[in-house]
JSON list of C-alpha atoms in Angstrom, two decimals:
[
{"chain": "A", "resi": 885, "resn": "UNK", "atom": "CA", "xyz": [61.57, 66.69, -9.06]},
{"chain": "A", "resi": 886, "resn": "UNK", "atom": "CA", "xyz": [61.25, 68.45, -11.99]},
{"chain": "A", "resi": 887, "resn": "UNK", "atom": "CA", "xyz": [63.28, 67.91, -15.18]},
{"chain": "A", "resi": 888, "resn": "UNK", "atom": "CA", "xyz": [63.61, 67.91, -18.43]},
{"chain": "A", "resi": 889, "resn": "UNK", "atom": "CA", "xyz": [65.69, 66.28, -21.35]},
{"chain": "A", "resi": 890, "resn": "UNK", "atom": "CA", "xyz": [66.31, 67.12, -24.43]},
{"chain": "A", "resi": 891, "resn": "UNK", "atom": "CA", "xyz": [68.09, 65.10, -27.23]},
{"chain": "A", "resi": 892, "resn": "UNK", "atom": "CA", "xyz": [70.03, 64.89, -29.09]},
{"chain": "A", "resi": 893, "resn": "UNK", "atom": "CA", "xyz": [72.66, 67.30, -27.25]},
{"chain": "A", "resi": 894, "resn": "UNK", "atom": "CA", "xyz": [74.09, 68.43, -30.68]},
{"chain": "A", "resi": 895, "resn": "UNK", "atom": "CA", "xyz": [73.70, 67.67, -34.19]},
{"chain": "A", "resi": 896, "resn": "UNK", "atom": "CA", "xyz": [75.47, 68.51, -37.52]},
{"chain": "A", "resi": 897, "resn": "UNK", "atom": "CA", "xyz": [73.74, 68.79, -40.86]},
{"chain": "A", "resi": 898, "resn": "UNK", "atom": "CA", "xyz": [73.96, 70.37, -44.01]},
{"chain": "A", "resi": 899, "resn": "UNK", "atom": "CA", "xyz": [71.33, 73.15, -45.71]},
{"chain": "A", "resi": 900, "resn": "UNK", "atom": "CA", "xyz": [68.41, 71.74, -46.73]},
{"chain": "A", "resi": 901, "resn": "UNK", "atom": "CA", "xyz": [68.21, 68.88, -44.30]},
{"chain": "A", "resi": 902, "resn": "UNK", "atom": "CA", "xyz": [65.56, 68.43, -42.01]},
{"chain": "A", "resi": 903, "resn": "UNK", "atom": "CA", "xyz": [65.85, 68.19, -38.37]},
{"chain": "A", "resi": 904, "resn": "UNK", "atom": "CA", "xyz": [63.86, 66.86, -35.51]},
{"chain": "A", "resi": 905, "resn": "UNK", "atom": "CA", "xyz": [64.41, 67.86, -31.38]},
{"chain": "A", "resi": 906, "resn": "UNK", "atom": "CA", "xyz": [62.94, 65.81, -29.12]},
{"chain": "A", "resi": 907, "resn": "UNK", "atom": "CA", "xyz": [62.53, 67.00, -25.26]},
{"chain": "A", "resi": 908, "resn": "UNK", "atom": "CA", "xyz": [61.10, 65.07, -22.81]},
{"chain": "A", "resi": 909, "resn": "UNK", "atom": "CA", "xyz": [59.53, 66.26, -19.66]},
{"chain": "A", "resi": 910, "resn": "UNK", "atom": "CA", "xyz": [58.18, 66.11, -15.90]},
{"chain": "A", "resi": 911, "resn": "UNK", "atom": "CA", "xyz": [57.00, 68.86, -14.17]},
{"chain": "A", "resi": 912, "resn": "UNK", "atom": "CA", "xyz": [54.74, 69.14, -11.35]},
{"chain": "A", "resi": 913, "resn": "UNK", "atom": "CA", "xyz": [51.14, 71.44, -12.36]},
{"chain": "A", "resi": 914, "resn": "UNK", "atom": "CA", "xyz": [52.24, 71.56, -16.02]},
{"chain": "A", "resi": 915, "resn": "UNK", "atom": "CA", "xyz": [50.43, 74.23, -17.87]},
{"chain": "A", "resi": 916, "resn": "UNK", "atom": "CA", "xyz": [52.50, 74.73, -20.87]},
{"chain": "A", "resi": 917, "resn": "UNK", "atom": "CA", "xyz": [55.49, 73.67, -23.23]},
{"chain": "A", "resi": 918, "resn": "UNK", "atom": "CA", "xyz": [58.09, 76.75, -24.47]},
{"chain": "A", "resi": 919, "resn": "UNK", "atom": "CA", "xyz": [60.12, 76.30, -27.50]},
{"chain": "A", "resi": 920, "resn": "UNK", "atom": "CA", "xyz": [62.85, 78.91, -27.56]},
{"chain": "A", "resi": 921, "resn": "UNK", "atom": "CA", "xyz": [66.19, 79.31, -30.17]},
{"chain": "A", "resi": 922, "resn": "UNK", "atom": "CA", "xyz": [68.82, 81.01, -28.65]},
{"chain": "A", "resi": 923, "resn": "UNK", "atom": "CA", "xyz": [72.17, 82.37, -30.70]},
{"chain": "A", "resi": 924, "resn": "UNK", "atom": "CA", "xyz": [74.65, 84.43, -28.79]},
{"chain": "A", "resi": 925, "resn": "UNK", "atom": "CA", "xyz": [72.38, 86.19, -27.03]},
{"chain": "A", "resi": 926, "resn": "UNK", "atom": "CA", "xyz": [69.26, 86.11, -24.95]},
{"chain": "A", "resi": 927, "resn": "UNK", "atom": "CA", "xyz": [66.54, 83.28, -26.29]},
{"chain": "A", "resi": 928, "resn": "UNK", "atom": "CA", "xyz": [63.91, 83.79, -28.60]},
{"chain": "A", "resi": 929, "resn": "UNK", "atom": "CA", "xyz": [60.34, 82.76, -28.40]},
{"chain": "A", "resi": 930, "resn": "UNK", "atom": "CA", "xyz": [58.90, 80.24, -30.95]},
{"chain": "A", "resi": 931, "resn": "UNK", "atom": "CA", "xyz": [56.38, 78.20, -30.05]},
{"chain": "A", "resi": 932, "resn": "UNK", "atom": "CA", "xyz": [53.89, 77.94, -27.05]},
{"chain": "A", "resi": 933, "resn": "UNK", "atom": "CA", "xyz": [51.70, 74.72, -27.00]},
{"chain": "A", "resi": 934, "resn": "UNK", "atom": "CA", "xyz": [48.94, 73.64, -24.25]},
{"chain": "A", "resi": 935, "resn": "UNK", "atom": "CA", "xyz": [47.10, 70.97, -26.23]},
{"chain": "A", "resi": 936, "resn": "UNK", "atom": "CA", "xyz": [48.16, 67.56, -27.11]},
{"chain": "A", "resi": 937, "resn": "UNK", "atom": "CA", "xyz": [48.46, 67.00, -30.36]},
{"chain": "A", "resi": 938, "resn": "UNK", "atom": "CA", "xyz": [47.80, 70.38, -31.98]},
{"chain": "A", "resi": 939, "resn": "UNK", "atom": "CA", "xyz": [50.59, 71.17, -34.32]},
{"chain": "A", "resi": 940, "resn": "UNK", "atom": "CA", "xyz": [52.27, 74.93, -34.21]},
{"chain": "A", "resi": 941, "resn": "UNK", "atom": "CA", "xyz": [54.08, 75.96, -37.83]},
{"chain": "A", "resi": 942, "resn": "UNK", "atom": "CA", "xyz": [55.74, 78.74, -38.37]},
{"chain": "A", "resi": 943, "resn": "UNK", "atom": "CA", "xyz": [57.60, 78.91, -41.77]},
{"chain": "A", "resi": 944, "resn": "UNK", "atom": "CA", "xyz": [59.44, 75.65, -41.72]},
{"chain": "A", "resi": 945, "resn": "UNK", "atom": "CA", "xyz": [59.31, 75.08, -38.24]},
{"chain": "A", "resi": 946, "resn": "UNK", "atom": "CA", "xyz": [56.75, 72.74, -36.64]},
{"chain": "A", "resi": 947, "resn": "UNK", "atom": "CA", "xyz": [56.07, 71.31, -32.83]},
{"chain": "A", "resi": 948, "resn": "UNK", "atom": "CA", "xyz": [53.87, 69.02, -31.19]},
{"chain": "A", "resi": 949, "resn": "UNK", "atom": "CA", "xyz": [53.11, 68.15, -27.89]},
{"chain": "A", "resi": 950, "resn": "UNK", "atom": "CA", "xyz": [52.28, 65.18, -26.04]},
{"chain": "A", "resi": 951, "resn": "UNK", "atom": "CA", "xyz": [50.97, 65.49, -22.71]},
{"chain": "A", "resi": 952, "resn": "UNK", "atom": "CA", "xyz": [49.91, 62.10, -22.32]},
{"chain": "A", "resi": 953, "resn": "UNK", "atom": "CA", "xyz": [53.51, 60.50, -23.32]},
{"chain": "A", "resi": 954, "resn": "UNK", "atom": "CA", "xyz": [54.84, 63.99, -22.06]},
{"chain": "A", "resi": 955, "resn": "UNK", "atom": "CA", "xyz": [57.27, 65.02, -24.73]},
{"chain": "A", "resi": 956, "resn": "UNK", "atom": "CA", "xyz": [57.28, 67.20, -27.63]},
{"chain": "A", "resi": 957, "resn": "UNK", "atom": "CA", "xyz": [59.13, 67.49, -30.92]},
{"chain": "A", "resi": 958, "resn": "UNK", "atom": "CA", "xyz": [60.21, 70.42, -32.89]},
{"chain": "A", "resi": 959, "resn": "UNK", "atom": "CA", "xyz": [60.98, 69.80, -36.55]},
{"chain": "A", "resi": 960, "resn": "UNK", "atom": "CA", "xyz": [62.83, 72.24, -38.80]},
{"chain": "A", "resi": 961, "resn": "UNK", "atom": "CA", "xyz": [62.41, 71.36, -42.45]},
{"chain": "A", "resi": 962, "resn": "UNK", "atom": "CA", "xyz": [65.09, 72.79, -45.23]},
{"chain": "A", "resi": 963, "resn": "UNK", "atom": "CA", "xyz": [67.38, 74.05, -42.36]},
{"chain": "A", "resi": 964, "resn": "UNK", "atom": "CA", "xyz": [69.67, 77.11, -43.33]},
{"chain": "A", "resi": 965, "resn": "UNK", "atom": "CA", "xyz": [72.52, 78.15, -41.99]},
{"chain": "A", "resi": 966, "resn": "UNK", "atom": "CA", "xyz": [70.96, 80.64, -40.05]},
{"chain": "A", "resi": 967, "resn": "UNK", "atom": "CA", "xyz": [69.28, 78.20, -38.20]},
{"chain": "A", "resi": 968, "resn": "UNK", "atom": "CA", "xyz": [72.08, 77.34, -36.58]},
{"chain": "A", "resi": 969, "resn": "UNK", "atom": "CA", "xyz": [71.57, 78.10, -32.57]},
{"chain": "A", "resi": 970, "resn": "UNK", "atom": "CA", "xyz": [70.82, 76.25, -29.10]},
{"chain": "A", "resi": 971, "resn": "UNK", "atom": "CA", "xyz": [66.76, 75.08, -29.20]},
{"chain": "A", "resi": 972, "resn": "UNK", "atom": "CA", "xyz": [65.48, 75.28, -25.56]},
{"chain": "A", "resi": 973, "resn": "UNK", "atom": "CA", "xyz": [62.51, 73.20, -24.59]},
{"chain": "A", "resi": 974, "resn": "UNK", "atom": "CA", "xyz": [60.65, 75.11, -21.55]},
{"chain": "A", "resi": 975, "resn": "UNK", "atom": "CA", "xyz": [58.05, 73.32, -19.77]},
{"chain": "A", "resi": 976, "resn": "UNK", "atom": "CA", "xyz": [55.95, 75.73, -17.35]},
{"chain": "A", "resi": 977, "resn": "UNK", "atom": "CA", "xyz": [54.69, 74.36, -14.10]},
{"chain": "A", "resi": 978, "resn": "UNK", "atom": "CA", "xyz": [53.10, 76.39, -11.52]},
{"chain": "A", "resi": 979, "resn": "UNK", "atom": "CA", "xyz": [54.60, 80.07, -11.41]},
{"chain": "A", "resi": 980, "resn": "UNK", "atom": "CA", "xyz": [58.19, 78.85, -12.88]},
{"chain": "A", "resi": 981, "resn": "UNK", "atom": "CA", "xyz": [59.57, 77.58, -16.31]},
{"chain": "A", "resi": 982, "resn": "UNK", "atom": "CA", "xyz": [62.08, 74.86, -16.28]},
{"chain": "A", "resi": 983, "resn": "UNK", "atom": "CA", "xyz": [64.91, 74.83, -18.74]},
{"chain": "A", "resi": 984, "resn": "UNK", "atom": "CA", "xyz": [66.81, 71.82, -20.50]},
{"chain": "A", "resi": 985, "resn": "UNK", "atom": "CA", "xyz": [70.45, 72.31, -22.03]},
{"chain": "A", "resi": 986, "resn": "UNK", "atom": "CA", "xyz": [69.21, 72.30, -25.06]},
{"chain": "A", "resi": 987, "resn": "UNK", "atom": "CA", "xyz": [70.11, 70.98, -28.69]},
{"chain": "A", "resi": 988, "resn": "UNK", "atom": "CA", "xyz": [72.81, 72.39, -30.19]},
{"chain": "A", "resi": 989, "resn": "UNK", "atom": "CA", "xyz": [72.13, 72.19, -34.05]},
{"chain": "A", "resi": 990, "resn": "UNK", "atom": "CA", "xyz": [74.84, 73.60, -36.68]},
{"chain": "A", "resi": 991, "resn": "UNK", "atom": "CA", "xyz": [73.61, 73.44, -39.89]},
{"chain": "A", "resi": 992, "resn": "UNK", "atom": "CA", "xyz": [76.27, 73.69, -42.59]},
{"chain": "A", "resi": 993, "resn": "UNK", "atom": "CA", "xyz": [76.44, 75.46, -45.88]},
{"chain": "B", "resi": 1261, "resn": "UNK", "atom": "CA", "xyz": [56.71, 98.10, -28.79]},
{"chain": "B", "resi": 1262, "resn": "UNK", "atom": "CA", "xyz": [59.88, 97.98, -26.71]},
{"chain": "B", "resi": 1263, "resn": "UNK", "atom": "CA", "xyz": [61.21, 94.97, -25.16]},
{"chain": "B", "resi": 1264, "resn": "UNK", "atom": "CA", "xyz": [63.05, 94.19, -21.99]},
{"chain": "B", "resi": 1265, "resn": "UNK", "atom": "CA", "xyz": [65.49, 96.01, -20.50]},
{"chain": "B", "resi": 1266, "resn": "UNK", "atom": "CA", "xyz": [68.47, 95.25, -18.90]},
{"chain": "B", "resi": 1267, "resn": "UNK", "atom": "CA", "xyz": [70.68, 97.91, -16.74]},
{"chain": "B", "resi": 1268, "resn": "UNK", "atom": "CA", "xyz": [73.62, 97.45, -16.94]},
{"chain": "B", "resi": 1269, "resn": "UNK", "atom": "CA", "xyz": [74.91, 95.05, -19.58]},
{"chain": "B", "resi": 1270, "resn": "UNK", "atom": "CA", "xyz": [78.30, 94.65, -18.41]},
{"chain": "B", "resi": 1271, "resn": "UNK", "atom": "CA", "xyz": [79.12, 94.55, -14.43]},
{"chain": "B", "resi": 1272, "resn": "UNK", "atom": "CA", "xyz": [82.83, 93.81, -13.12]},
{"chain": "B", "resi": 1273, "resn": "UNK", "atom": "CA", "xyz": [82.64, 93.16, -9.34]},
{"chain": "B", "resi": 1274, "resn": "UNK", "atom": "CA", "xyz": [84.95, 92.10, -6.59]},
{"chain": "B", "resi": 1275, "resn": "UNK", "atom": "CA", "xyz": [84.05, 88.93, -4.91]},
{"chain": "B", "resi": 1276, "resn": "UNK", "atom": "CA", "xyz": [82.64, 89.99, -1.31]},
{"chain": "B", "resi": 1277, "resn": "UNK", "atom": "CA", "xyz": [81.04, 92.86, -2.84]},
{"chain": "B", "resi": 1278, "resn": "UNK", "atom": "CA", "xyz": [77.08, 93.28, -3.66]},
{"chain": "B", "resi": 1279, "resn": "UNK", "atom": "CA", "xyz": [75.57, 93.80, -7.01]},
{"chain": "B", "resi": 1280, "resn": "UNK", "atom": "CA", "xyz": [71.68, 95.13, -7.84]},
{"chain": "B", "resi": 1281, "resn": "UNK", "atom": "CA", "xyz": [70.95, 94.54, -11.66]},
{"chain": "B", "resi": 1282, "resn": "UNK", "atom": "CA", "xyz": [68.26, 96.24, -13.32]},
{"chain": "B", "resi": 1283, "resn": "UNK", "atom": "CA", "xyz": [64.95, 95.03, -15.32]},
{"chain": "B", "resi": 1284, "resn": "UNK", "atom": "CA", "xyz": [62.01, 97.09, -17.34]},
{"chain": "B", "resi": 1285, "resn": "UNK", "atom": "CA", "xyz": [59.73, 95.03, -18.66]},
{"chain": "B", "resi": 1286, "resn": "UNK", "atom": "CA", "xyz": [57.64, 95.15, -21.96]},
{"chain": "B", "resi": 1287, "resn": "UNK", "atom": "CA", "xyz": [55.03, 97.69, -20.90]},
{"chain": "B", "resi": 1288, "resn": "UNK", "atom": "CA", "xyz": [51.86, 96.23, -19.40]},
{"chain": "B", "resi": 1289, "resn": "UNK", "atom": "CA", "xyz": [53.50, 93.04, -18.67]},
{"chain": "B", "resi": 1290, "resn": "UNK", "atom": "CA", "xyz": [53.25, 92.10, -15.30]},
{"chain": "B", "resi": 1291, "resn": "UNK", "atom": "CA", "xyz": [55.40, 89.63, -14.75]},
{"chain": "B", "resi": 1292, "resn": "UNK", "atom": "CA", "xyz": [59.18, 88.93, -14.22]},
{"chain": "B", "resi": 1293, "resn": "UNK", "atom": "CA", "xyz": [61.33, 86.16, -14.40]},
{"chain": "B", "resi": 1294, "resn": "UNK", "atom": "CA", "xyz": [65.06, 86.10, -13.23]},
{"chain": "B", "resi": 1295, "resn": "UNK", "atom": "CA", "xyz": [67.59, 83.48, -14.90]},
{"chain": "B", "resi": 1296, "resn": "UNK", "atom": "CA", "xyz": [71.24, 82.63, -14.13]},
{"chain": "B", "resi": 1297, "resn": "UNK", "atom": "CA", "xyz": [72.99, 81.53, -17.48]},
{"chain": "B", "resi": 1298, "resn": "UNK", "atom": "CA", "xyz": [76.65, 79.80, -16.97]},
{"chain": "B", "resi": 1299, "resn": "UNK", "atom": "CA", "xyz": [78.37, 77.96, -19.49]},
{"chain": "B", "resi": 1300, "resn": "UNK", "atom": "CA", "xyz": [78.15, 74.37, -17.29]},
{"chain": "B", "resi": 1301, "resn": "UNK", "atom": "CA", "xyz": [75.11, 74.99, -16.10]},
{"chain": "B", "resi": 1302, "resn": "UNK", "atom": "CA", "xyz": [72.53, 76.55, -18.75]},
{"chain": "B", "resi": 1303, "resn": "UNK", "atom": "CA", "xyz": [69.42, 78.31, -17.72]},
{"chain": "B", "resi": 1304, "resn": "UNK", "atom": "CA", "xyz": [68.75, 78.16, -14.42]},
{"chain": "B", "resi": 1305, "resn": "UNK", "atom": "CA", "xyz": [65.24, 80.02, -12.79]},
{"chain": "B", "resi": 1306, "resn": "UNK", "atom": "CA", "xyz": [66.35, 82.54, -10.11]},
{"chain": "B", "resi": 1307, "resn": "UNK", "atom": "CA", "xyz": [62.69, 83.66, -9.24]},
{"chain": "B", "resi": 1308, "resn": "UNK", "atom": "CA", "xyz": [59.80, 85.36, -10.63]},
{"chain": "B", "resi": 1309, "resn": "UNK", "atom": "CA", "xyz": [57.49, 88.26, -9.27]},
{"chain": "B", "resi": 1310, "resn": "UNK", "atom": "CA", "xyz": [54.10, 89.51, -10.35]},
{"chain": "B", "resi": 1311, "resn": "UNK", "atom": "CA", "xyz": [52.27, 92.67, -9.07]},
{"chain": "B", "resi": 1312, "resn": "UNK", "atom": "CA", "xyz": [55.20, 93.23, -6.44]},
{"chain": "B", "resi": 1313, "resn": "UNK", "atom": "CA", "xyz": [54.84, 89.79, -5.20]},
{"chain": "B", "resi": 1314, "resn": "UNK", "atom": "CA", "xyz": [57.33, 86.94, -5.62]},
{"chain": "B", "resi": 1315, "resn": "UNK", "atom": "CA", "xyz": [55.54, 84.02, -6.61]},
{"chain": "B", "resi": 1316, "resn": "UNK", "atom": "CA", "xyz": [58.34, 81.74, -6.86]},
{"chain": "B", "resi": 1317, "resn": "UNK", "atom": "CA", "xyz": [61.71, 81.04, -5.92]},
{"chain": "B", "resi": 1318, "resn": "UNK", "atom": "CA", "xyz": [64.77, 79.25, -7.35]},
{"chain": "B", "resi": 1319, "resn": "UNK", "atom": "CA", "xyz": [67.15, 76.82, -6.06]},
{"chain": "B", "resi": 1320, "resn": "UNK", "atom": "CA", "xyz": [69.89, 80.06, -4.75]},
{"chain": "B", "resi": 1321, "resn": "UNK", "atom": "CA", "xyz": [70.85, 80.98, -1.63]},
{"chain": "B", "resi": 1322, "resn": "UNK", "atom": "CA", "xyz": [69.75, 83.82, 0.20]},
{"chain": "B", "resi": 1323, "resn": "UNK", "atom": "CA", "xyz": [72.22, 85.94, -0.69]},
{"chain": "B", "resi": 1324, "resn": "UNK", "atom": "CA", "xyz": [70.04, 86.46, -4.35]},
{"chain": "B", "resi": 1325, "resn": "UNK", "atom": "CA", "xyz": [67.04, 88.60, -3.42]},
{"chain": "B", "resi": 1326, "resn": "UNK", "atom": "CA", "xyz": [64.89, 90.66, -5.78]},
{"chain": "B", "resi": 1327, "resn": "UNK", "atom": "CA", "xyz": [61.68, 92.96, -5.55]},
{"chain": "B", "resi": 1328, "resn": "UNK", "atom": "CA", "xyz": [59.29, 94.01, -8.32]},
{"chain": "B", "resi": 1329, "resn": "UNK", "atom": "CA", "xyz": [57.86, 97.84, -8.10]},
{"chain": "B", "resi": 1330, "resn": "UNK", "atom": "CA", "xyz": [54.59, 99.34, -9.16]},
{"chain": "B", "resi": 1331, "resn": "UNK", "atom": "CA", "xyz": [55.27, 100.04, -12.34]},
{"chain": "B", "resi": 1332, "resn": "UNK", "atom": "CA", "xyz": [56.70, 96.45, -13.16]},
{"chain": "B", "resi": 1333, "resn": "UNK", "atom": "CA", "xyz": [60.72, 97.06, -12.64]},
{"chain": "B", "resi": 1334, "resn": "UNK", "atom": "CA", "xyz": [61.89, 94.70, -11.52]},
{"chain": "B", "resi": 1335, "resn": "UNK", "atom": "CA", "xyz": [65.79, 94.57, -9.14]},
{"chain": "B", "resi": 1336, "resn": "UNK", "atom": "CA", "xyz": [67.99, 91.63, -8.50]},
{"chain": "B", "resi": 1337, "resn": "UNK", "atom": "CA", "xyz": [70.62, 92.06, -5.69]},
{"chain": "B", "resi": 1338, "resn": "UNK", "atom": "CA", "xyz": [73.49, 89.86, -4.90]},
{"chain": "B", "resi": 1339, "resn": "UNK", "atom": "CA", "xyz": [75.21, 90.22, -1.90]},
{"chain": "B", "resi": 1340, "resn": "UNK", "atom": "CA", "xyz": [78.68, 88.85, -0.78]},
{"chain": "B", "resi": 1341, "resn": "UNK", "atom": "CA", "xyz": [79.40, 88.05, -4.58]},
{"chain": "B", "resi": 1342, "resn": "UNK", "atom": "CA", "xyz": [80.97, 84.66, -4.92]},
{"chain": "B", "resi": 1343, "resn": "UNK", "atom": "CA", "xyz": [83.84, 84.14, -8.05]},
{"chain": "B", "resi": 1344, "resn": "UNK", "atom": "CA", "xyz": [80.92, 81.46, -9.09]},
{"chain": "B", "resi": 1345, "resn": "UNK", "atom": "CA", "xyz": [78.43, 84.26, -9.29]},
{"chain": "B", "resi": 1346, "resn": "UNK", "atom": "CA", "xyz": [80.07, 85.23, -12.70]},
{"chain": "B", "resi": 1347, "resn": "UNK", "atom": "CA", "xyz": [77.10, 84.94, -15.38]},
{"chain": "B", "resi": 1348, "resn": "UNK", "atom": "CA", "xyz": [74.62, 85.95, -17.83]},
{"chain": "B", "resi": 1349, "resn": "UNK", "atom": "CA", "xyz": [71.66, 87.26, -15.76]},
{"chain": "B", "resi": 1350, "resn": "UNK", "atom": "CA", "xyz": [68.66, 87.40, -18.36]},
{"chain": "B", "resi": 1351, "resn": "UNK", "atom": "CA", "xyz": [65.44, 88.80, -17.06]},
{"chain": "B", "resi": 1352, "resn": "UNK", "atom": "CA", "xyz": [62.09, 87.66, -19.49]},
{"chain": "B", "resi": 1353, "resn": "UNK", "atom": "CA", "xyz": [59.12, 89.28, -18.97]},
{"chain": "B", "resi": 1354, "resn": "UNK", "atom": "CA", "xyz": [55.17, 88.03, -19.78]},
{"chain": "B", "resi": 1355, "resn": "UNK", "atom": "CA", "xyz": [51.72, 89.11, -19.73]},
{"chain": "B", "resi": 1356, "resn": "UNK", "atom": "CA", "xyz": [50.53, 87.20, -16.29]},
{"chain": "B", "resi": 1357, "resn": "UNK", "atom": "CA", "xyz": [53.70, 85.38, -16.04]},
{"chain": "B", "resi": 1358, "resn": "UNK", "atom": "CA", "xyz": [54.18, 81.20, -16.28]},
{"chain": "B", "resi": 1359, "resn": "UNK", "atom": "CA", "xyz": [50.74, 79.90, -15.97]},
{"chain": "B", "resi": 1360, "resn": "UNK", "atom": "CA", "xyz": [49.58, 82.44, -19.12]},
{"chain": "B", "resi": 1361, "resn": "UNK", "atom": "CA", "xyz": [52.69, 81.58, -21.72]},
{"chain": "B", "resi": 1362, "resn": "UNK", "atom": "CA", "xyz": [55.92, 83.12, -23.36]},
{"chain": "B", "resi": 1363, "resn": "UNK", "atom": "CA", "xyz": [58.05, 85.19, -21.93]},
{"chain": "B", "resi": 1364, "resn": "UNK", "atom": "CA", "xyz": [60.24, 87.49, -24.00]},
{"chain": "B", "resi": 1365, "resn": "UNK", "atom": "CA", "xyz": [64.01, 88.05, -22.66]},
{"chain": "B", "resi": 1366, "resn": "UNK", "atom": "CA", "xyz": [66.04, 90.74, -21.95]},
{"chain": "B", "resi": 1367, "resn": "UNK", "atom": "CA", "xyz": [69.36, 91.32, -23.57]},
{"chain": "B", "resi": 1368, "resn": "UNK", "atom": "CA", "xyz": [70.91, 90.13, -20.43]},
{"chain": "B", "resi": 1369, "resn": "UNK", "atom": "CA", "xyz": [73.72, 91.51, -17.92]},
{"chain": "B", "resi": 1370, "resn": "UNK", "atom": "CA", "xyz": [77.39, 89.99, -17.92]},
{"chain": "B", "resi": 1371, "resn": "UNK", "atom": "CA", "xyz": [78.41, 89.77, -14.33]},
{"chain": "B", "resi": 1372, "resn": "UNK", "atom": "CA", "xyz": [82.11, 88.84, -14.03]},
{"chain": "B", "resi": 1373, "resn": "UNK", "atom": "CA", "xyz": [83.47, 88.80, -10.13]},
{"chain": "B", "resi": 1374, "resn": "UNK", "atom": "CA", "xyz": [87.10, 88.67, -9.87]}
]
């Protein structure tokens, strides 16, 4: 069956900090891995990655994949406040996306 | 560009009654993804069409049923609503759907059966 987990389920740090998701995964046809930050409302895209090993940035946000250990990592480095939000880890199998909980991360000022 | 779009935002229903929710995606995207968000049980993947056909289904009961029309709409319809039917129904939309990459989310529709 597939599944995914992410950890840890929540975290607390301050501004500046940096921060690393982990989200491990096993899905059936896998074709891609979906990194998505969602506030209070609908999620938001980040980061698609298909390769092992090829690292997405974006500002201070990073990910990497692993498809032979099958996991990936997001990093956030100097967290801010307004990074606060659920990050969703979405691996995409054959015509459907499978969703963790997510990490809960709260970044204080 | 515009995004998604989600008719209506806010629903109040009866249980027993039937509900159709509303989707437009980002234009010449041609795929569309249904999601059930609850507090307990997160995201969960209701189904997804592409080109009017439903390529994939969730783990709901019959009584959630959708359709996709020629121009990319897309409907979800609940019948006999259930009080645990109460949720955030978020539609996404992509190019060519899962096997292509992200999908980009509507603002969502709070369903609340009483």
């Amino acid at each position: 069956e597939d599944k995914v987990v992410q950890s840890p389920l929540s975290l607390v740090v301050h501004e500046g900090d940096t921060v690393t998701l982990n989200c491990s995964y096993e899905v059936t046809n896998f074709r891609s891995l979906l990194w998505y930050k969602q506030e209070k409302k609908a999620p938001t895209f980040l980061f698609m990655l298909t390769s092992s090993g090829i690292e997405k940035k974006s500002g201070r946000l990073s990910s990497i994949l692993d498809k032979k250990e099958l996991f990936s990592i997001l990093n956030i480095t100097a967290t801010q406040t307004g990074d606060s939000a659920v990050y969703l880890c979405v691996p995409s199998g054959t015509y459907k996306y499978i969703f963790g909980t997510g990490t809960r991360l709260k970044v204080l000022a | 560009k515009a995004g998604v779009t989600q008719t209506p935002r806010y629903l109040i229903k009866t249980r027993g009654q039937q509900v159709t929710l509303s989707c437009s995606p980002i234009s010449g995207h041609r795929s569309v993804s249904w999601y059930q968000q609850t507090p307990g049980q997160g995201l969960q993947f209701l189904f997804e069409y592409f080109s009017e056909t439903q390529r994939n289904k969730g783990n709901f009961p019959g009584r959630f049923s959708g359709r996709q029309f020629s121009n990319s709409r897309s409907e979800m319809n609940v019948s006999t609503l259930e009080l645990g039917d109460s949720a955030l129904y978020l539609c996404a939309s992509s190019l060519a759907g899962s096997q292509r990459g992200e999908q980009y989310f509507g603002p969502g529709t709070r369903l609340t059966v009483t």
